[in-house]
Short mmCIF file of C-alpha atoms in Angstrom, two decimals:
data_model
loop_
_atom_site.label_atom_id
_atom_site.label_comp_id
_atom_site.label_asym_id
_atom_site.label_seq_id
_atom_site.Cartn_x
_atom_site.Cartn_y
_atom_site.Cartn_z
CA MET P 20 0.12 24.55 22.72
CA GLU P 21 3.33 24.78 24.74
CA ILE P 22 4.39 21.43 26.19
CA ALA P 23 6.88 21.52 29.08
CA LEU P 24 8.51 18.14 29.64
CA ALA P 25 10.32 17.24 32.85
CA GLN P 26 14.05 16.84 32.23
CA SER P 27 15.78 13.74 33.59
CA PRO P 28 19.01 14.17 35.59
CA VAL P 29 20.41 11.15 33.71
CA VAL P 30 23.30 12.01 31.37
CA PHE P 31 23.53 10.25 27.99
CA SER P 32 26.84 9.62 26.26
CA GLU P 33 26.74 8.74 22.55
CA ASN P 34 30.31 7.46 22.34
CA PRO P 35 30.68 5.26 24.25
CA HIS P 36 26.94 4.69 24.27
CA GLY P 37 25.53 4.70 27.79
CA TYR P 38 23.55 6.42 30.54
CA ARG P 39 24.77 7.66 33.92
CA LEU P 40 23.13 9.13 37.00
CA GLY P 41 26.02 10.62 38.90
CA ASP P 42 28.51 7.78 39.30
CA LYS P 43 25.89 5.09 38.70
CA ARG P 44 25.68 3.32 35.34
CA MET P 45 22.08 2.95 34.12
CA SER P 46 20.83 0.12 31.92
CA GLY P 47 19.23 0.87 28.57
CA ILE P 48 16.11 -0.88 27.30
CA THR P 49 17.48 -2.47 24.12
CA SER P 50 19.72 -5.06 25.76
CA LEU P 51 16.95 -5.91 28.24
CA ILE P 52 14.53 -6.77 25.42
CA HIS P 53 17.22 -8.64 23.50
CA GLN P 54 18.19 -10.89 26.41
CA VAL P 55 14.86 -11.47 28.14
CA LEU P 56 12.45 -11.57 25.19
CA GLN P 57 14.97 -12.70 22.54
CA LEU P 58 13.68 -10.04 20.13
CA GLY P 59 15.92 -8.19 17.68
CA ILE P 60 18.83 -10.59 17.99
CA TYR P 61 20.69 -12.20 15.11
CA PRO P 62 21.30 -15.86 15.98
CA GLU P 63 24.50 -17.38 14.68
CA ALA P 64 25.66 -14.09 13.18
CA SER P 65 29.06 -14.38 11.51
CA GLU P 66 32.01 -12.24 12.52
CA PHE P 67 31.46 -10.18 9.36
CA VAL P 68 27.86 -9.47 10.33
CA LYS P 69 28.76 -8.59 13.93
CA ASN P 70 31.84 -6.51 13.14
CA VAL P 71 30.94 -4.95 9.77
CA ALA P 72 27.32 -5.29 8.65
CA ILE P 73 25.66 -4.36 11.96
CA PRO P 74 28.01 -1.43 12.73
CA ARG P 75 27.51 -0.14 9.17
CA ALA P 76 23.73 -0.33 9.57
CA GLY P 77 24.07 1.46 12.90
CA GLU P 78 26.05 4.32 11.36
CA TYR P 79 23.49 4.65 8.55
CA GLY P 80 20.69 4.79 11.14
CA THR P 81 22.57 7.44 13.13
CA ALA P 82 22.86 9.58 9.98
CA VAL P 83 19.08 9.38 9.53
CA HIS P 84 18.49 10.36 13.17
CA HIS P 85 20.83 13.35 12.90
CA ALA P 86 19.06 14.58 9.75
CA ILE P 87 15.70 14.34 11.52
CA GLU P 88 16.99 16.17 14.60
CA ALA P 89 18.43 19.02 12.49
CA TYR P 90 15.15 19.40 10.62
CA ASP P 91 12.97 19.36 13.74
CA ASN P 92 15.19 21.72 15.76
CA LEU P 93 16.52 24.06 13.06
CA GLY P 94 14.17 23.63 10.12
CA ILE P 95 17.06 22.80 7.76
CA LYS P 96 17.62 19.77 5.56
CA VAL P 97 21.06 18.29 6.27
CA THR P 98 21.07 15.10 4.20
CA ALA P 99 24.80 14.34 3.76
CA HIS P 100 26.56 12.83 6.78
CA PRO P 101 30.20 11.63 6.79
CA LYS P 102 30.89 7.92 6.48
CA SER P 103 33.55 6.18 8.49
CA GLU P 104 36.48 5.26 6.28
CA ARG P 105 35.86 1.55 6.84
CA PHE P 106 32.41 1.80 5.19
CA ARG P 107 33.41 3.73 2.07
CA GLN P 108 33.14 1.81 -1.20
CA GLY P 109 35.58 3.91 -3.19
CA PRO P 110 36.47 7.48 -4.29
CA GLY P 111 33.55 9.85 -3.85
CA ASP P 112 31.70 7.55 -1.45
CA ASP P 113 32.35 9.80 1.55
CA PHE P 114 28.84 10.52 2.80
CA TRP P 115 25.59 8.82 3.70
CA ASN P 116 22.87 10.45 1.56
CA VAL P 117 19.66 10.33 3.60
CA GLU P 118 17.58 12.74 1.51
CA ASN P 119 14.91 10.12 0.76
CA GLU P 120 14.62 9.17 4.42
CA LEU P 121 14.20 12.78 5.54
CA GLU P 122 11.56 13.51 2.90
CA THR P 123 9.61 10.44 4.01
CA TYR P 124 9.90 11.54 7.63
CA ILE P 125 8.52 14.98 6.74
CA ARG P 126 5.51 13.36 5.06
CA HIS P 127 4.90 11.14 8.09
CA ARG P 128 5.07 14.14 10.42
CA GLN P 129 2.13 15.90 8.74
CA GLY P 130 -0.61 16.43 11.32
CA PHE P 131 1.93 16.41 14.17
CA GLU P 132 4.21 18.99 15.74
CA PRO P 133 7.63 18.03 17.16
CA VAL P 134 7.97 18.52 20.91
CA ALA P 135 11.35 16.88 21.62
CA ASN P 136 14.09 14.81 20.02
CA GLU P 137 16.22 12.25 21.86
CA TYR P 138 14.20 12.86 25.02
CA THR P 139 15.69 11.01 27.99
CA VAL P 140 13.34 9.08 30.29
CA SER P 141 14.38 7.16 33.38
CA ASP P 142 13.12 5.59 36.60
CA GLU P 143 16.27 7.11 38.18
CA VAL P 144 16.94 3.75 39.81
CA ARG P 145 18.00 1.25 37.14
CA TYR P 146 16.82 2.16 33.64
CA ALA P 147 17.17 5.05 31.20
CA SER P 148 16.62 5.51 27.46
CA ASN P 149 16.27 8.19 24.80
CA ILE P 150 12.96 8.48 22.92
CA ASP P 151 13.67 9.39 19.29
CA ASN P 152 10.72 11.78 18.93
CA VAL P 153 7.95 13.17 21.09
CA TRP P 154 5.16 14.55 18.89
CA LEU P 155 1.98 16.49 19.57
CA LYS P 156 -0.95 15.38 17.41
CA VAL P 157 -2.55 18.59 16.19
CA ASP P 158 -6.21 17.55 16.02
CA THR P 159 -6.33 15.81 19.41
CA GLN P 160 -3.54 17.70 21.24
CA GLY P 161 -2.34 14.29 22.43
CA ILE P 162 1.27 13.21 22.99
CA TRP P 163 2.74 10.46 20.77
CA LEU P 164 6.05 8.68 21.26
CA ILE P 165 7.82 7.86 18.01
CA ASP P 166 10.75 5.54 17.27
CA THR P 167 12.70 5.61 14.01
CA LYS P 168 13.96 2.35 12.50
CA THR P 169 16.07 1.81 9.38
CA ASN P 170 16.36 -2.01 9.53
CA ASN P 171 16.52 -4.05 6.35
CA LEU P 172 13.40 -6.18 6.77
CA ASN P 173 14.81 -8.86 4.45
CA TYR P 174 17.40 -9.71 7.10
CA TYR P 175 15.65 -8.76 10.34
CA PRO P 176 14.94 -11.98 12.30
CA GLY P 177 11.22 -12.67 11.93
CA GLY P 178 10.68 -9.80 9.49
CA GLU P 179 8.24 -6.92 9.91
CA ALA P 180 6.01 -8.69 12.44
CA ALA P 181 8.94 -9.37 14.77
CA LEU P 182 10.21 -5.80 14.47
CA GLN P 183 6.77 -4.45 15.37
CA GLU P 184 6.60 -6.80 18.37
CA TYR P 185 10.01 -5.51 19.47
CA LEU P 186 8.74 -1.94 19.05
CA SER P 187 5.64 -2.73 21.08
CA TRP P 188 7.80 -3.62 24.08
CA GLN P 189 10.33 -0.84 23.51
CA LEU P 190 7.77 1.96 23.12
CA SER P 191 5.58 0.58 25.92
CA VAL P 192 8.52 0.83 28.31
CA TYR P 193 9.17 4.36 27.05
CA ALA P 194 5.51 5.29 27.64
CA TYR P 195 5.61 3.82 31.15
CA LEU P 196 8.75 5.80 32.08
CA PHE P 197 7.51 8.94 30.29
CA GLU P 198 4.24 9.04 32.26
CA ARG P 199 6.04 8.59 35.55
CA GLN P 200 8.46 11.35 34.68
CA ASN P 201 5.56 13.55 33.50
CA PRO P 202 2.63 12.46 35.71
CA GLU P 203 0.34 15.17 34.33
CA ILE P 204 0.68 13.90 30.73
CA LYS P 205 -0.94 10.74 29.35
CA VAL P 206 0.62 9.19 26.25
CA GLU P 207 -2.05 9.03 23.54
CA GLY P 208 -0.27 6.83 21.00
CA LEU P 209 2.88 4.97 19.95
CA ALA P 210 4.23 4.77 16.41
CA CYS P 211 7.29 3.96 14.33
CA ASN P 212 8.82 5.72 11.36
CA TRP P 213 10.36 2.93 9.30
CA LEU P 214 12.70 4.68 6.86
CA ARG P 215 14.94 2.85 4.41
CA HIS P 216 16.23 4.68 1.33
CA ALA P 217 13.19 5.29 -0.93
CA ASP P 218 10.94 3.00 1.12
CA GLY P 219 9.08 3.94 4.26
CA ALA P 220 6.09 3.19 6.46
CA PHE P 221 4.34 4.72 9.46
CA TRP P 222 3.25 1.97 11.85
CA ILE P 223 0.86 2.48 14.74
CA ILE P 224 2.28 0.36 17.57
CA GLU P 225 0.23 -1.48 20.21
CA ARG P 226 0.98 -0.60 23.84
CA LYS P 227 1.63 -3.40 26.31
CA PRO P 228 -0.18 -3.27 29.68
CA ASP P 229 1.76 -1.51 32.43
CA ASN P 230 1.77 -4.60 34.66
CA LEU P 231 3.69 -6.54 31.99
CA VAL P 232 6.10 -3.66 31.53
CA GLU P 233 6.68 -3.55 35.29
CA LEU P 234 7.36 -7.29 35.26
CA LEU P 235 9.92 -6.86 32.48
CA LEU P 236 11.63 -4.03 34.35
CA SER P 237 11.79 -6.14 37.50
CA VAL P 238 14.29 -8.59 36.00
CA PRO P 239 17.47 -8.82 38.12
CA TRP P 240 20.69 -7.80 36.39
CA ILE P 241 24.36 -7.28 36.99
CA HIS P 242 26.78 -4.94 35.25
CA THR P 243 30.02 -6.45 33.92
CA ASP P 244 32.86 -5.30 31.69
CA ASN P 245 30.88 -6.80 28.78
CA GLY P 246 27.71 -4.87 29.58
CA PHE P 247 24.53 -5.75 31.43
CA ILE P 248 23.52 -9.37 32.02
CA TYR P 249 19.88 -10.08 32.88
CA ASP P 250 18.55 -13.07 34.81
CA GLY P 251 15.18 -13.13 33.09
CA ALA P 252 14.44 -16.78 32.31
CA GLU P 253 11.35 -17.01 34.52
CA VAL P 254 10.02 -13.59 33.52
CA SER P 255 10.55 -14.48 29.86
CA LYS P 256 8.30 -17.55 30.21
CA ILE P 257 5.54 -15.44 31.76
CA LEU P 258 5.73 -12.61 29.23
CA LEU P 259 5.91 -14.86 26.19
CA GLY P 260 2.93 -16.73 27.55
CA GLU P 261 0.99 -13.50 27.78
CA THR P 262 1.85 -12.31 24.28
CA ALA P 263 1.75 -13.71 20.77
CA LEU P 264 4.82 -15.71 19.94
CA VAL P 265 7.16 -14.06 17.49
CA PRO P 266 7.19 -15.69 14.03
CA ALA P 267 10.16 -17.97 13.47
CA PRO P 268 13.05 -16.26 11.72
CA LYS P 269 13.43 -16.84 8.00
CA VAL P 270 15.80 -19.69 7.23
CA GLN P 271 19.24 -18.38 6.36
CA LEU P 272 20.27 -20.57 3.45
CA ILE P 273 23.81 -19.30 3.22
CA PRO P 274 26.07 -17.37 5.65
CA GLN P 275 25.32 -13.66 5.86
CA GLU P 276 28.96 -12.94 5.09
CA LEU P 277 28.53 -14.54 1.66
CA VAL P 278 25.32 -12.54 1.07
CA GLN P 279 27.17 -9.32 1.85
CA MET P 280 30.09 -10.25 -0.41
CA ILE P 281 27.77 -11.07 -3.34
CA TYR P 282 25.93 -7.80 -2.84
CA GLN P 283 29.08 -5.67 -2.65
CA ILE P 284 30.83 -7.35 -5.59
CA THR P 285 27.70 -7.27 -7.80
CA ARG P 286 27.11 -3.62 -7.02
CA GLN P 287 30.72 -2.74 -7.71
CA ALA P 288 30.62 -4.76 -10.96
CA ASP P 289 27.51 -2.90 -12.15
CA GLU P 290 29.02 0.49 -11.32
CA THR P 291 32.38 -0.47 -12.86
CA LYS P 292 30.69 -1.63 -16.10
CA LYS P 293 28.92 1.73 -16.47
CA VAL P 294 32.21 3.60 -16.04
CA LEU P 295 34.09 1.19 -18.32
CA ASP P 296 31.48 1.49 -21.10
CA GLU P 297 31.74 5.28 -20.93
CA MET P 298 35.55 5.20 -21.04
CA LYS P 299 35.56 2.74 -23.98
CA SER P 300 33.14 4.98 -25.87
CA ARG P 301 35.39 8.00 -25.33
CA LEU P 302 38.48 6.04 -26.40
CA ARG P 303 36.78 4.83 -29.60
CA GLN P 304 35.67 8.36 -30.45
CA ALA P 305 39.24 9.62 -29.98
CA MET P 306 40.63 6.85 -32.22
CA GLU P 307 38.02 7.44 -34.93
CA SER P 308 38.64 11.20 -34.84
CA ASN P 309 42.32 10.55 -35.50
CA ALA P 310 41.78 7.74 -38.05
CA VAL P 311 43.53 5.23 -35.76
CA LYS P 312 42.43 1.60 -36.20
CA SER P 313 44.75 0.06 -33.62
CA TRP P 314 46.40 1.60 -30.57
CA ASP P 315 48.74 0.01 -28.05
CA SER P 316 48.82 1.88 -24.71
CA GLY P 317 51.43 -0.42 -23.20
CA MET P 318 48.86 -1.73 -20.70
CA PHE P 319 46.23 -2.80 -23.24
CA LYS P 320 45.66 -2.81 -26.99
CA ALA P 321 42.51 -1.30 -28.52
CA THR P 322 41.39 -2.26 -32.02
CA ILE P 323 38.50 -1.04 -34.16
CA ALA P 324 37.44 -3.83 -36.52
CA SER P 325 36.34 -3.06 -40.07
CA ASP P 326 32.64 -2.70 -40.73
CA SER P 327 31.02 -5.87 -42.09
CA THR P 328 27.71 -7.32 -43.11
CA ALA P 329 26.32 -10.32 -41.26
CA GLU P 330 23.88 -12.87 -42.59
CA THR P 331 21.25 -14.16 -40.16
CA PHE P 332 18.52 -16.74 -40.51
CA ASP P 333 14.96 -15.41 -40.01
CA ALA P 334 13.66 -18.34 -37.97
CA ALA P 335 10.37 -16.64 -37.10
CA ARG P 336 9.51 -16.06 -40.76
CA PHE P 337 10.52 -19.59 -41.75
CA LYS P 338 8.35 -21.04 -38.96
CA ASN P 339 5.39 -18.95 -40.10
CA GLU P 340 5.73 -19.81 -43.82
CA HIS P 341 6.84 -23.47 -43.46
CA PRO P 342 5.53 -24.74 -40.08
CA ASP P 343 5.70 -28.48 -40.95
CA LEU P 344 9.23 -28.28 -42.28
CA TYR P 345 10.25 -26.16 -39.28
CA LYS P 346 9.04 -28.89 -36.90
CA ARG P 347 11.07 -31.57 -38.74
CA TYR P 348 14.29 -29.73 -37.94
CA LEU P 349 13.55 -28.94 -34.32
CA LYS P 350 15.88 -30.52 -31.77
CA GLN P 351 15.29 -30.60 -28.03
CA THR P 352 18.26 -29.91 -25.77
CA ALA P 353 18.21 -29.96 -21.98
CA ARG P 354 19.14 -26.57 -20.54
CA LYS P 355 19.79 -25.67 -16.95
CA GLY P 356 17.62 -22.87 -15.61
CA SER P 357 19.25 -19.46 -15.58
CA PHE P 358 20.44 -17.90 -12.33
CA THR P 359 20.12 -14.16 -11.84
CA ILE P 360 20.86 -11.71 -9.05
CA LYS P 361 18.98 -8.41 -8.90
CA LEU P 362 20.21 -5.93 -6.35
CA ARG P 363 17.76 -4.41 -3.89
CA ASP P 364 18.37 -1.34 -1.75
#
């Protein structure tokens, strides 16, 4: 089935990110939802989070979107996308590898056919946005609007439930604008591809009523050098009264900057240990092959100790054979609980 979508006259610029209709600057949907509904915002974010962590996450998400677009439009798998120099962790860390994300996307797309990527919708008055994917569901021949997210749900304010509430508003606005731009097409469903490394989910998203969407889009705004500012206090009270309140964000026990530093240093330490162990093994083999017991490189000294035999006490056997005597020699000592950090992607 050939689907012909009406093309918006709005022009999208990726860098700097923005929408224009002729000389007029159009507002996107993201900042509207952030300011009026207070969804998807990071309260009290540190400078590190604002200037490093969020931009890095944005670049990773862009790499995923580009891989999806290449696959849908060209049928090829382009899974390596250049990293900005500021986000590289060391030699060889030059690309975002989004192979897992693309494979998950391909699984999610089964039963659908791609119609458009980055499809621009607009009211041609104030608002414009790009829809990540427009799909045709094969068995119903219905149109679905799909958004792709790569957020780390451990840090997203309010977690999965809050992200899905954000998506409900975002995709509902998209559906409203899409149907007015294509009056002969009714949107059948809304969904999200959540893709993060080896994890992924396909969420069916609830559509908000059009009258609530219209109320949200009616919020007055002004455009300044710092972006769009929305006067939506009264509308916010009405909309949040009509919808379920978003769960309170998880308590942030320590600054996000410290979390990021722990993660980066721990990851680097783990990777460095693997390389160091391999190098030490190769050095020992070289010394043993040349019958060298001690070698001074000028920067460090390597020594191979003589083989020896160690005597150990078999406490388990002694306890089994002499349980009463074992108990007489037991001593209790207070020990502080161990503290471990296990990295998660």
